[in-house]
Tab-separated table of C-alpha atoms in Angstrom:
chain	number	residue	atom	x	y	z
A	11	UNK	CA	23.149	16.223	-20.863
A	12	UNK	CA	21.645	13.932	-18.438
A	13	UNK	CA	20.452	14.932	-14.579
A	14	UNK	CA	22.367	13.373	-11.823
A	15	UNK	CA	20.712	10.344	-10.207
A	16	UNK	CA	21.180	12.059	-6.555
A	17	UNK	CA	19.926	15.106	-7.708
A	18	UNK	CA	16.750	13.385	-8.882
A	19	UNK	CA	16.205	11.320	-5.794
A	20	UNK	CA	16.800	14.180	-4.031
A	21	UNK	CA	14.138	16.503	-5.675
A	22	UNK	CA	11.456	13.840	-5.783
A	23	UNK	CA	12.195	12.938	-2.501
A	24	UNK	CA	10.981	15.904	-1.061
A	25	UNK	CA	7.368	16.409	-0.197
A	26	UNK	CA	5.140	18.282	-3.217
A	27	UNK	CA	5.119	21.484	-0.940
A	28	UNK	CA	9.003	21.897	-1.155
A	29	UNK	CA	9.657	20.328	-4.612
A	30	UNK	CA	9.285	23.930	-6.327
A	31	UNK	CA	11.802	25.748	-3.483
A	32	UNK	CA	14.130	22.508	-4.005
A	33	UNK	CA	14.086	22.872	-7.637
A	34	UNK	CA	14.791	26.425	-7.741
A	35	UNK	CA	17.526	26.241	-5.678
A	36	UNK	CA	19.226	23.433	-7.820
A	37	UNK	CA	18.683	25.810	-10.623
A	38	UNK	CA	20.200	28.646	-8.968
A	39	UNK	CA	23.398	26.556	-8.049
A	40	UNK	CA	23.682	25.013	-11.741
A	41	UNK	CA	23.626	28.571	-13.232
A	42	UNK	CA	26.516	29.566	-10.221
A	43	UNK	CA	28.364	27.093	-11.822
A	44	UNK	CA	28.204	28.165	-15.871
A	45	UNK	CA	25.841	24.999	-16.366
A	46	UNK	CA	23.024	26.922	-18.223
A	47	UNK	CA	22.153	23.600	-20.153
A	48	UNK	CA	21.799	21.654	-16.830
A	49	UNK	CA	20.071	24.384	-15.214
A	50	UNK	CA	17.361	24.749	-17.652
A	51	UNK	CA	16.820	20.706	-17.808
A	52	UNK	CA	16.303	21.242	-14.296
A	53	UNK	CA	13.871	23.884	-14.699
A	54	UNK	CA	11.749	21.817	-16.689
A	55	UNK	CA	11.146	19.086	-14.005
A	56	UNK	CA	7.518	18.873	-12.716
A	57	UNK	CA	6.068	18.321	-9.436
A	58	UNK	CA	4.614	15.079	-8.428
A	59	UNK	CA	1.216	15.064	-6.715
A	60	UNK	CA	1.319	13.555	-3.067
A	61	UNK	CA	0.066	10.124	-4.689
A	62	UNK	CA	2.950	9.596	-6.889
A	63	UNK	CA	5.532	11.167	-4.210
A	64	UNK	CA	4.126	8.471	-2.075
A	65	UNK	CA	5.220	5.609	-4.763
A	66	UNK	CA	8.837	7.956	-5.427
A	67	UNK	CA	9.743	7.429	-1.917
A	68	UNK	CA	9.165	3.837	-2.179
A	69	UNK	CA	11.091	3.293	-5.390
A	70	UNK	CA	13.494	6.015	-3.600
A	71	UNK	CA	14.229	4.859	0.169
A	72	UNK	CA	12.807	1.032	-0.265
A	73	UNK	CA	14.326	0.056	-3.710
A	74	UNK	CA	14.368	-3.695	-2.951
A	75	UNK	CA	10.637	-3.981	-1.920
A	76	UNK	CA	9.867	-2.674	-5.033
A	77	UNK	CA	12.335	-5.280	-6.868
A	78	UNK	CA	10.362	-8.325	-5.022
A	79	UNK	CA	6.935	-6.511	-6.508
A	80	UNK	CA	8.773	-6.915	-9.949
A	81	UNK	CA	9.600	-11.023	-8.914
A	82	UNK	CA	6.167	-11.549	-7.588
A	83	UNK	CA	4.704	-10.034	-11.142
A	84	UNK	CA	7.116	-12.200	-13.257
A	85	UNK	CA	5.896	-14.862	-11.168
A	86	UNK	CA	2.494	-13.971	-11.907
A	87	UNK	CA	2.633	-13.434	-15.508
A	88	UNK	CA	4.600	-17.353	-16.057
A	89	UNK	CA	2.009	-18.620	-14.022
A	90	UNK	CA	-0.960	-17.142	-15.996
A	91	UNK	CA	0.453	-18.431	-19.279
A	92	UNK	CA	0.678	-21.483	-18.011
A	93	UNK	CA	-2.721	-21.539	-16.784
A	94	UNK	CA	-1.356	-23.152	-12.862
A	95	UNK	CA	-5.032	-22.396	-11.155
A	96	UNK	CA	-3.701	-23.295	-8.048
A	97	UNK	CA	-0.497	-21.394	-7.938
A	98	UNK	CA	-1.914	-18.513	-8.999
A	99	UNK	CA	-4.380	-18.156	-6.421
A	100	UNK	CA	-1.201	-18.537	-4.275
A	101	UNK	CA	0.434	-15.409	-5.856
A	102	UNK	CA	-2.998	-14.013	-5.610
A	103	UNK	CA	-2.613	-14.143	-2.211
A	104	UNK	CA	0.798	-12.940	-1.647
A	105	UNK	CA	0.207	-10.106	-4.191
A	106	UNK	CA	-2.300	-8.843	-1.669
A	107	UNK	CA	-0.188	-9.290	1.261
A	108	UNK	CA	3.175	-7.614	-0.217
A	109	UNK	CA	0.750	-4.532	-1.655
A	110	UNK	CA	-0.572	-3.711	1.518
A	111	UNK	CA	2.808	-3.584	3.300
A	112	UNK	CA	4.048	-1.365	0.359
A	113	UNK	CA	1.172	1.063	1.120
A	114	UNK	CA	2.279	0.944	4.987
A	115	UNK	CA	6.100	0.926	4.125
A	116	UNK	CA	4.694	4.540	2.295
A	117	UNK	CA	2.603	5.916	4.963
A	118	UNK	CA	5.507	5.670	7.164
A	119	UNK	CA	8.099	7.140	5.005
A	120	UNK	CA	5.733	10.112	4.082
A	121	UNK	CA	5.440	10.455	8.531
A	122	UNK	CA	9.305	10.168	8.621
A	123	UNK	CA	9.533	12.970	6.091
A	124	UNK	CA	7.187	15.124	8.195
A	125	UNK	CA	4.209	15.172	6.341
A	126	UNK	CA	0.622	14.284	8.273
A	127	UNK	CA	-0.529	10.328	7.703
A	128	UNK	CA	-4.023	11.152	7.910
A	129	UNK	CA	-5.247	12.004	4.844
A	130	UNK	CA	-2.865	10.625	2.189
A	131	UNK	CA	-4.156	8.949	-0.709
A	132	UNK	CA	-3.308	5.086	0.173
A	133	UNK	CA	-6.037	3.805	-2.424
A	134	UNK	CA	-4.039	5.685	-5.549
A	135	UNK	CA	-0.501	3.945	-4.237
A	136	UNK	CA	-2.313	0.997	-4.126
A	137	UNK	CA	-3.866	1.008	-7.327
A	138	UNK	CA	-0.589	2.133	-9.221
A	139	UNK	CA	1.087	-0.876	-7.422
A	140	UNK	CA	-1.434	-3.386	-8.379
A	141	UNK	CA	-0.534	-1.409	-12.312
A	142	UNK	CA	2.800	-2.263	-11.725
A	143	UNK	CA	2.374	-5.945	-11.711
A	144	UNK	CA	0.130	-5.957	-14.692
A	145	UNK	CA	2.139	-3.861	-16.997
A	146	UNK	CA	5.761	-3.968	-17.325
A	147	UNK	CA	5.773	-0.217	-18.995
A	148	UNK	CA	4.078	0.963	-16.177
A	149	UNK	CA	6.919	-0.829	-13.618
A	150	UNK	CA	9.833	0.801	-15.092
A	151	UNK	CA	7.741	4.677	-14.587
A	152	UNK	CA	7.357	2.666	-11.013
A	153	UNK	CA	11.007	2.062	-10.423
A	154	UNK	CA	12.192	5.117	-12.178
A	155	UNK	CA	11.197	7.172	-9.081
A	156	UNK	CA	10.301	9.754	-11.099
A	157	UNK	CA	6.635	9.477	-11.315
A	158	UNK	CA	4.371	12.094	-11.436
A	159	UNK	CA	0.634	10.959	-11.423
A	160	UNK	CA	-0.485	7.879	-9.874
A	161	UNK	CA	-1.712	5.489	-12.428
A	162	UNK	CA	-4.520	2.500	-12.880
A	163	UNK	CA	-4.619	-0.866	-14.714
A	164	UNK	CA	-8.233	-1.435	-16.501
A	165	UNK	CA	-6.595	-4.685	-18.328
A	166	UNK	CA	-6.680	-8.665	-17.000
A	167	UNK	CA	-3.355	-9.364	-16.224
A	168	UNK	CA	-3.325	-11.273	-12.991
A	169	UNK	CA	-5.338	-14.551	-11.925
A	170	UNK	CA	-7.036	-16.387	-14.407
A	171	UNK	CA	-10.764	-16.279	-13.645
A	172	UNK	CA	-12.707	-19.610	-12.941
A	173	UNK	CA	-14.147	-19.004	-16.886
A	174	UNK	CA	-11.255	-19.643	-18.550
A	175	UNK	CA	-10.101	-23.057	-16.883
A	176	UNK	CA	-13.990	-24.076	-17.850
A	177	UNK	CA	-13.739	-23.248	-21.499
A	178	UNK	CA	-10.485	-25.270	-21.624
A	179	UNK	CA	-11.664	-28.024	-19.754
A	180	UNK	CA	-15.363	-28.297	-21.475
A	181	UNK	CA	-13.938	-28.204	-24.915
A	182	UNK	CA	-11.688	-30.845	-24.312
A	183	UNK	CA	-14.377	-33.708	-23.934
A	184	UNK	CA	-16.459	-32.268	-26.823
A	185	UNK	CA	-12.990	-32.523	-28.982
A	186	UNK	CA	-12.669	-36.077	-27.339
A	187	UNK	CA	-15.952	-37.084	-27.932
A	188	UNK	CA	-15.920	-35.374	-31.620
A	189	UNK	CA	-12.783	-37.778	-32.506
A	190	UNK	CA	-13.742	-40.501	-30.950
A	191	UNK	CA	-16.938	-40.978	-33.128
A	192	UNK	CA	-15.900	-40.238	-36.561
A	193	UNK	CA	-12.645	-42.815	-35.533
A	194	UNK	CA	-15.387	-45.359	-34.291
A	195	UNK	CA	-17.261	-44.788	-38.081
A	196	UNK	CA	-13.436	-45.043	-39.724
A	197	UNK	CA	-13.256	-48.054	-37.980
A	198	UNK	CA	-15.933	-49.671	-39.584
A	199	UNK	CA	-15.776	-48.135	-42.721
A	200	UNK	CA	-12.353	-49.732	-42.879
A	201	UNK	CA	-13.708	-52.710	-42.184
A	202	UNK	CA	-16.345	-52.793	-44.966
A	203	UNK	CA	-14.266	-51.637	-47.230
A	204	UNK	CA	-11.468	-54.573	-46.760
A	205	UNK	CA	-14.119	-57.100	-46.841
A	206	UNK	CA	-15.053	-55.556	-50.177
A	207	UNK	CA	-11.923	-55.523	-51.588
A	208	UNK	CA	-11.765	-59.145	-50.252
A	209	UNK	CA	-14.903	-60.135	-52.086
A	210	UNK	CA	-14.194	-58.139	-55.460
A	211	UNK	CA	-11.497	-60.309	-56.200
A	212	UNK	CA	-13.135	-63.623	-56.313
A	213	UNK	CA	-15.560	-63.497	-59.055
A	214	UNK	CA	-15.545	-63.041	-62.690
A	215	UNK	CA	-17.099	-59.714	-62.362
A	216	UNK	CA	-14.036	-57.908	-61.436
A	217	UNK	CA	-13.688	-57.167	-65.156
A	218	UNK	CA	-16.579	-54.807	-64.266
A	219	UNK	CA	-14.368	-52.442	-62.419
A	220	UNK	CA	-14.377	-50.848	-58.833
A	221	UNK	CA	-17.162	-48.306	-60.007
A	222	UNK	CA	-19.383	-50.747	-61.777
A	223	UNK	CA	-22.535	-52.349	-59.607
A	224	UNK	CA	-24.054	-54.544	-62.271
A	225	UNK	CA	-23.410	-57.693	-62.762
A	226	UNK	CA	-22.395	-59.622	-66.282
A	227	UNK	CA	-26.262	-59.623	-67.262
A	228	UNK	CA	-26.668	-55.428	-66.306
A	229	UNK	CA	-28.079	-56.616	-63.310
A	230	UNK	CA	-27.784	-55.435	-59.555
A	231	UNK	CA	-24.974	-57.049	-57.796
A	232	UNK	CA	-25.539	-57.850	-54.224
A	233	UNK	CA	-22.257	-58.009	-52.973
A	234	UNK	CA	-21.182	-54.205	-54.290
A	235	UNK	CA	-24.422	-53.113	-52.686
A	236	UNK	CA	-23.831	-54.577	-49.472
A	237	UNK	CA	-20.506	-53.606	-49.781
A	238	UNK	CA	-21.482	-49.797	-49.905
A	239	UNK	CA	-24.444	-49.879	-47.461
A	240	UNK	CA	-23.846	-52.504	-44.701
A	241	UNK	CA	-27.530	-51.834	-43.048
A	242	UNK	CA	-28.816	-53.506	-45.831
A	243	UNK	CA	-28.670	-57.209	-45.302
A	244	UNK	CA	-31.675	-58.520	-46.389
A	245	UNK	CA	-31.677	-56.702	-49.555
A	246	UNK	CA	-28.123	-58.111	-50.883
A	247	UNK	CA	-29.527	-61.516	-50.180
A	248	UNK	CA	-32.536	-60.965	-51.959
A	249	UNK	CA	-30.966	-59.293	-54.914
A	250	UNK	CA	-28.404	-62.101	-55.021
A	251	UNK	CA	-31.099	-64.996	-54.999
A	252	UNK	CA	-32.860	-62.995	-58.085
A	253	UNK	CA	-29.600	-62.665	-60.237
A	254	UNK	CA	-29.567	-65.651	-62.994
A	255	UNK	CA	-26.763	-67.548	-63.876
A	256	UNK	CA	-24.519	-66.204	-61.054
A	257	UNK	CA	-21.721	-68.510	-60.686
A	258	UNK	CA	-18.652	-67.825	-58.595
A	259	UNK	CA	-20.193	-64.785	-57.870
A	260	UNK	CA	-23.341	-65.783	-56.491
A	261	UNK	CA	-21.780	-68.165	-54.048
A	262	UNK	CA	-19.277	-64.932	-53.267
A	263	UNK	CA	-22.396	-63.002	-52.891
A	264	UNK	CA	-23.049	-64.901	-49.396
A	265	UNK	CA	-19.968	-64.134	-47.667
A	266	UNK	CA	-19.635	-60.625	-48.325
A	267	UNK	CA	-23.427	-59.977	-46.988
A	268	UNK	CA	-21.964	-61.765	-43.900
A	269	UNK	CA	-18.636	-59.229	-43.505
A	270	UNK	CA	-21.393	-56.579	-44.037
A	271	UNK	CA	-23.317	-57.634	-41.362
A	272	UNK	CA	-19.921	-58.095	-38.895
A	273	UNK	CA	-18.798	-54.449	-39.712
A	274	UNK	CA	-22.309	-52.962	-39.227
A	275	UNK	CA	-22.825	-54.414	-35.748
A	276	UNK	CA	-19.299	-53.350	-34.972
A	277	UNK	CA	-20.309	-49.601	-35.672
A	278	UNK	CA	-23.319	-49.613	-34.097
A	279	UNK	CA	-21.453	-50.948	-31.258
A	280	UNK	CA	-18.479	-48.377	-31.498
A	281	UNK	CA	-21.230	-45.795	-31.601
A	282	UNK	CA	-22.884	-46.913	-28.517
A	283	UNK	CA	-19.814	-47.012	-26.624
A	284	UNK	CA	-18.889	-42.994	-27.937
A	285	UNK	CA	-22.417	-41.805	-26.724
A	286	UNK	CA	-21.542	-43.786	-23.245
A	287	UNK	CA	-18.820	-42.250	-23.326
A	288	UNK	CA	-19.501	-38.840	-24.070
A	289	UNK	CA	-22.874	-38.853	-21.703
A	290	UNK	CA	-19.915	-39.587	-18.796
A	291	UNK	CA	-17.748	-36.966	-19.853
A	292	UNK	CA	-20.566	-34.398	-19.717
A	293	UNK	CA	-21.868	-35.573	-16.483
A	294	UNK	CA	-18.631	-35.476	-14.927
A	295	UNK	CA	-18.146	-31.793	-16.795
A	296	UNK	CA	-21.457	-30.484	-14.507
A	297	UNK	CA	-19.901	-32.091	-11.417
A	298	UNK	CA	-16.694	-30.302	-12.189
A	299	UNK	CA	-18.407	-27.053	-13.001
A	300	UNK	CA	-20.947	-27.407	-9.964
A	301	UNK	CA	-17.147	-27.919	-8.272
A	302	UNK	CA	-15.336	-24.959	-9.603
A	303	UNK	CA	-18.584	-22.632	-9.042
A	304	UNK	CA	-18.481	-23.845	-5.374
A	305	UNK	CA	-14.693	-23.271	-5.050
A	306	UNK	CA	-15.220	-19.472	-6.630
A	307	UNK	CA	-17.993	-18.614	-4.438
A	308	UNK	CA	-15.585	-19.530	-1.381
A	309	UNK	CA	-12.741	-18.011	-2.968
A	310	UNK	CA	-14.887	-15.350	-3.709
A	311	UNK	CA	-16.012	-15.187	-0.075
A	312	UNK	CA	-12.907	-14.707	1.490
A	313	UNK	CA	-11.556	-12.123	-0.917
A	314	UNK	CA	-14.508	-9.819	0.347
A	315	UNK	CA	-13.738	-10.914	3.893
A	316	UNK	CA	-9.955	-9.928	3.770
A	317	UNK	CA	-10.805	-6.665	2.116
A	318	UNK	CA	-13.225	-6.015	4.581
A	319	UNK	CA	-10.607	-6.909	7.255
A	320	UNK	CA	-7.979	-4.893	5.233
A	321	UNK	CA	-10.215	-1.953	5.138
A	322	UNK	CA	-10.420	-2.132	8.817
A	323	UNK	CA	-7.109	-2.493	9.063
A	324	UNK	CA	-6.196	0.858	6.984
A	325	UNK	CA	-9.084	2.461	9.207
A	326	UNK	CA	-7.183	1.643	12.264
A	327	UNK	CA	-4.014	2.226	11.136
A	328	UNK	CA	-5.294	5.421	10.031
A	329	UNK	CA	-6.479	6.254	13.345
A	330	UNK	CA	-3.421	5.307	15.097
A	331	UNK	CA	-1.526	7.476	13.041
A	332	UNK	CA	-3.808	10.253	13.986
A	333	UNK	CA	-3.499	9.464	17.331
A	334	UNK	CA	0.168	9.188	17.059
A	335	UNK	CA	0.563	12.836	15.850
A	336	UNK	CA	-2.087	14.358	18.399
A	337	UNK	CA	0.309	12.289	21.029
A	338	UNK	CA	3.239	13.922	19.951
A	339	UNK	CA	1.552	17.000	19.790
A	340	UNK	CA	0.681	16.856	22.980
A	341	UNK	CA	3.805	15.529	24.533
A	342	UNK	CA	5.592	19.089	22.123
A	343	UNK	CA	2.790	21.092	24.149
A	344	UNK	CA	4.038	19.567	27.446
A	345	UNK	CA	7.645	20.194	26.672
A	346	UNK	CA	6.665	23.369	25.622
A	347	UNK	CA	5.286	24.316	28.922
A	348	UNK	CA	7.615	22.532	30.663
A	349	UNK	CA	10.422	24.784	29.539
A	350	UNK	CA	8.420	27.856	30.081
A	351	UNK	CA	7.726	26.718	33.750
A	352	UNK	CA	11.256	26.318	34.520
A	353	UNK	CA	12.315	29.448	32.569
A	354	UNK	CA	9.638	31.075	35.398
A	355	UNK	CA	10.824	29.040	38.055
A	356	UNK	CA	14.480	30.522	37.478
A	357	UNK	CA	12.772	34.194	37.177
A	358	UNK	CA	11.540	33.169	40.214
A	359	UNK	CA	14.512	31.972	42.276
A	360	UNK	CA	16.238	35.065	40.904
A	361	UNK	CA	13.533	37.686	42.231
A	362	UNK	CA	13.565	35.371	45.774
A	363	UNK	CA	17.607	35.936	45.692
A	364	UNK	CA	17.106	39.559	45.000
A	365	UNK	CA	14.612	39.651	47.838
A	366	UNK	CA	17.134	38.208	50.100
A	367	UNK	CA	19.659	40.668	48.960
A	368	UNK	CA	17.606	44.005	49.956
A	369	UNK	CA	16.123	42.460	53.024
A	370	UNK	CA	20.039	41.945	54.250
A	371	UNK	CA	20.792	45.562	53.042
A	372	UNK	CA	17.302	46.728	54.629
A	373	UNK	CA	19.123	45.228	58.035
A	374	UNK	CA	21.939	46.425	57.670
A	375	UNK	CA	20.876	49.999	57.047
A	376	UNK	CA	19.018	49.502	60.124
A	377	UNK	CA	21.550	48.739	62.455
A	378	UNK	CA	23.682	51.779	60.678
A	379	UNK	CA	20.840	53.952	61.584
A	380	UNK	CA	20.502	52.816	65.019
A	381	UNK	CA	24.396	52.993	65.712
A	382	UNK	CA	23.964	56.553	64.086
A	383	UNK	CA	20.990	57.808	66.252
A	384	UNK	CA	23.278	56.394	69.276
A	385	UNK	CA	26.570	58.168	68.331
A	386	UNK	CA	24.330	61.412	67.957
A	387	UNK	CA	22.512	60.956	71.339
A	388	UNK	CA	25.975	60.037	72.920
A	389	UNK	CA	27.340	63.540	71.279
A	390	UNK	CA	24.266	65.423	72.171
A	391	UNK	CA	24.529	64.108	75.921
A	392	UNK	CA	28.240	65.059	75.704
A	393	UNK	CA	27.528	68.908	74.807
A	394	UNK	CA	24.792	69.529	77.335
A	395	UNK	CA	27.454	68.230	79.993
A	396	UNK	CA	30.156	70.258	78.692
A	397	UNK	CA	27.916	73.337	78.595
A	398	UNK	CA	26.756	72.831	81.972
A	399	UNK	CA	29.873	73.060	83.754
A	400	UNK	CA	31.414	76.537	81.649
A	401	UNK	CA	32.063	79.218	84.382
A	402	UNK	CA	31.498	82.107	82.242
A	403	UNK	CA	27.685	84.054	82.397
A	404	UNK	CA	25.808	82.629	79.879
A	405	UNK	CA	24.539	85.644	77.393
A	406	UNK	CA	20.758	85.076	76.209
A	407	UNK	CA	21.041	85.812	72.082
A	408	UNK	CA	18.919	88.041	70.974
A	409	UNK	CA	16.020	86.686	69.256
A	410	UNK	CA	14.255	84.373	71.869
A	411	UNK	CA	14.140	80.803	72.319
A	412	UNK	CA	11.245	78.460	72.188
A	413	UNK	CA	9.834	77.232	75.629
A	414	UNK	CA	11.961	73.949	75.397
A	415	UNK	CA	15.013	76.234	74.298
A	416	UNK	CA	14.607	78.121	77.359
A	417	UNK	CA	14.146	75.361	79.639
A	418	UNK	CA	17.580	73.762	78.626
A	419	UNK	CA	19.162	77.217	78.665
A	420	UNK	CA	18.218	77.752	82.306
A	421	UNK	CA	19.086	74.022	82.794
A	422	UNK	CA	22.676	74.978	81.666
A	423	UNK	CA	22.566	78.281	83.920
A	424	UNK	CA	21.634	76.374	86.868
A	425	UNK	CA	18.302	78.169	87.345
A	426	UNK	CA	15.336	78.026	86.583
A	427	UNK	CA	12.061	80.514	85.704
A	428	UNK	CA	10.798	80.724	89.526
A	429	UNK	CA	13.467	81.703	91.928
A	430	UNK	CA	16.011	81.882	90.185
A	431	UNK	CA	16.912	85.523	91.169
A	432	UNK	CA	16.451	85.199	95.249
A	433	UNK	CA	19.081	82.237	94.828
A	434	UNK	CA	21.393	84.370	92.731
A	435	UNK	CA	21.364	87.242	95.512
A	436	UNK	CA	21.250	84.893	98.402
A	437	UNK	CA	24.706	83.946	96.469
A	438	UNK	CA	26.022	87.539	96.754
C-alpha cells in the first residue's frame, strides 16, 4: 500500500527531534486500526537530518516557491542550450535572488516550528536548492518533501562561462578564412580550366587526348603546360617558339598563355584578399577576446561583491534572529516575574485584609473586656454597699483574713481596729 500524502506531510514536517515520536504514534494508530502493512511501511520511514528537513518544510509549506524555482531552472536550461549569454547572466542573477529568498523563508519556517534559528545549516540548504536547479532528478526529490540528506551538484549546468563562447566565436573566423581560401583557389582553377578547354578545341592537337601534353612531333605543347601551371608564362612562350611546324597549334598557344596569366593574377589577388580578411578577423577576434575578458573580470568582481554582501546579510540575519530569540526569552522572563509579582501582591492584599480583620477583632475584644471590667466594678461596689447596710452582727470567720480583708471587714462593720470597742461601749 502507499501511505497517505497528509501523513507524510505531517511526519516530514515535524522537526527531526520529534520525528521518531510522531512516527511511533502513527505506527500505533495504524496497528489499532488493524492495518499491519501500513504500520510496517510507516515504521520503515527514516528520519531526515535538519538541513533536509528545512528543504522539506519549503516543499510542504511553500510549494509555490519551489514551483518558481523549477520554472527558473527550465529557463536556464533553454538559455544554456541556445547559448544566449545575456539572458543567462540575467537568469543567473535571478537564481541567486530566488535561492537567497528560499533560504530565508526556510529559516522563518524553522523559527515558527519552535526550532532555534541561530545555528541552522543554511549553507547546505542553499547547496541543495542550487543542485535542484541543475539536475531534474534532484529537483523531483526536493519537491517530494521527503528528502533525507542535503544534496550538492558538482556538474556544469548553469550559465556558460566565457570560454565556451570564445571557442565558438574563434572557430568561426578561422573556418570562414579556410573556406574562402579554397574558394578563391577554386575560382582560379575553374577559370584556368575553362580557358584550357576552350584552347584545346582550336588546334589539330586535339587528337592527342586530354591527358597528352605533347604535340605532333613529340615536343612539349606550350598550351598544355600553361594550362597546368598558370605562373609559368615565360616558359610557355619559350616552348611555343621552339615548336617546329606548329601551325594552328602555335597560333593558339599565345592566347592560352594570356589566359593563364589572367587566371594567375586573379588567384593571387584572391589570396591576398583572403589573407587581409583573415588578419582583420583575427584582430577583431583579439579585440573581442579582450572585451570579453574585461567583462568577465568585471562580472567576477560583481559576483564576489554580491557573495560578500550575501554573506554579510546572512550574518546580520543570524544576529537578528539571535537577538529576537534573546528578546523573546527576556519578554517571557518579564512576564513570569510579572505573574509572580501579581501573585505576591494578591497574597499581600489578603494578608493586609487579615490584619485588618484581626485588628478589628482585637478592638472589639478590648471593648468587651473594658465593659466586663466596668460591670465587675459595679457589681463589687453594689456588693460592698449591701454588706455595709446589714444589721446582724458580723461573725468573723475562723480563718484569719489578710490585712486587706480585715480592713474591708472592719469598714463593713463600721469600725476600725483602733477605738472600736470604746465606741461600742459608749453606745451601750
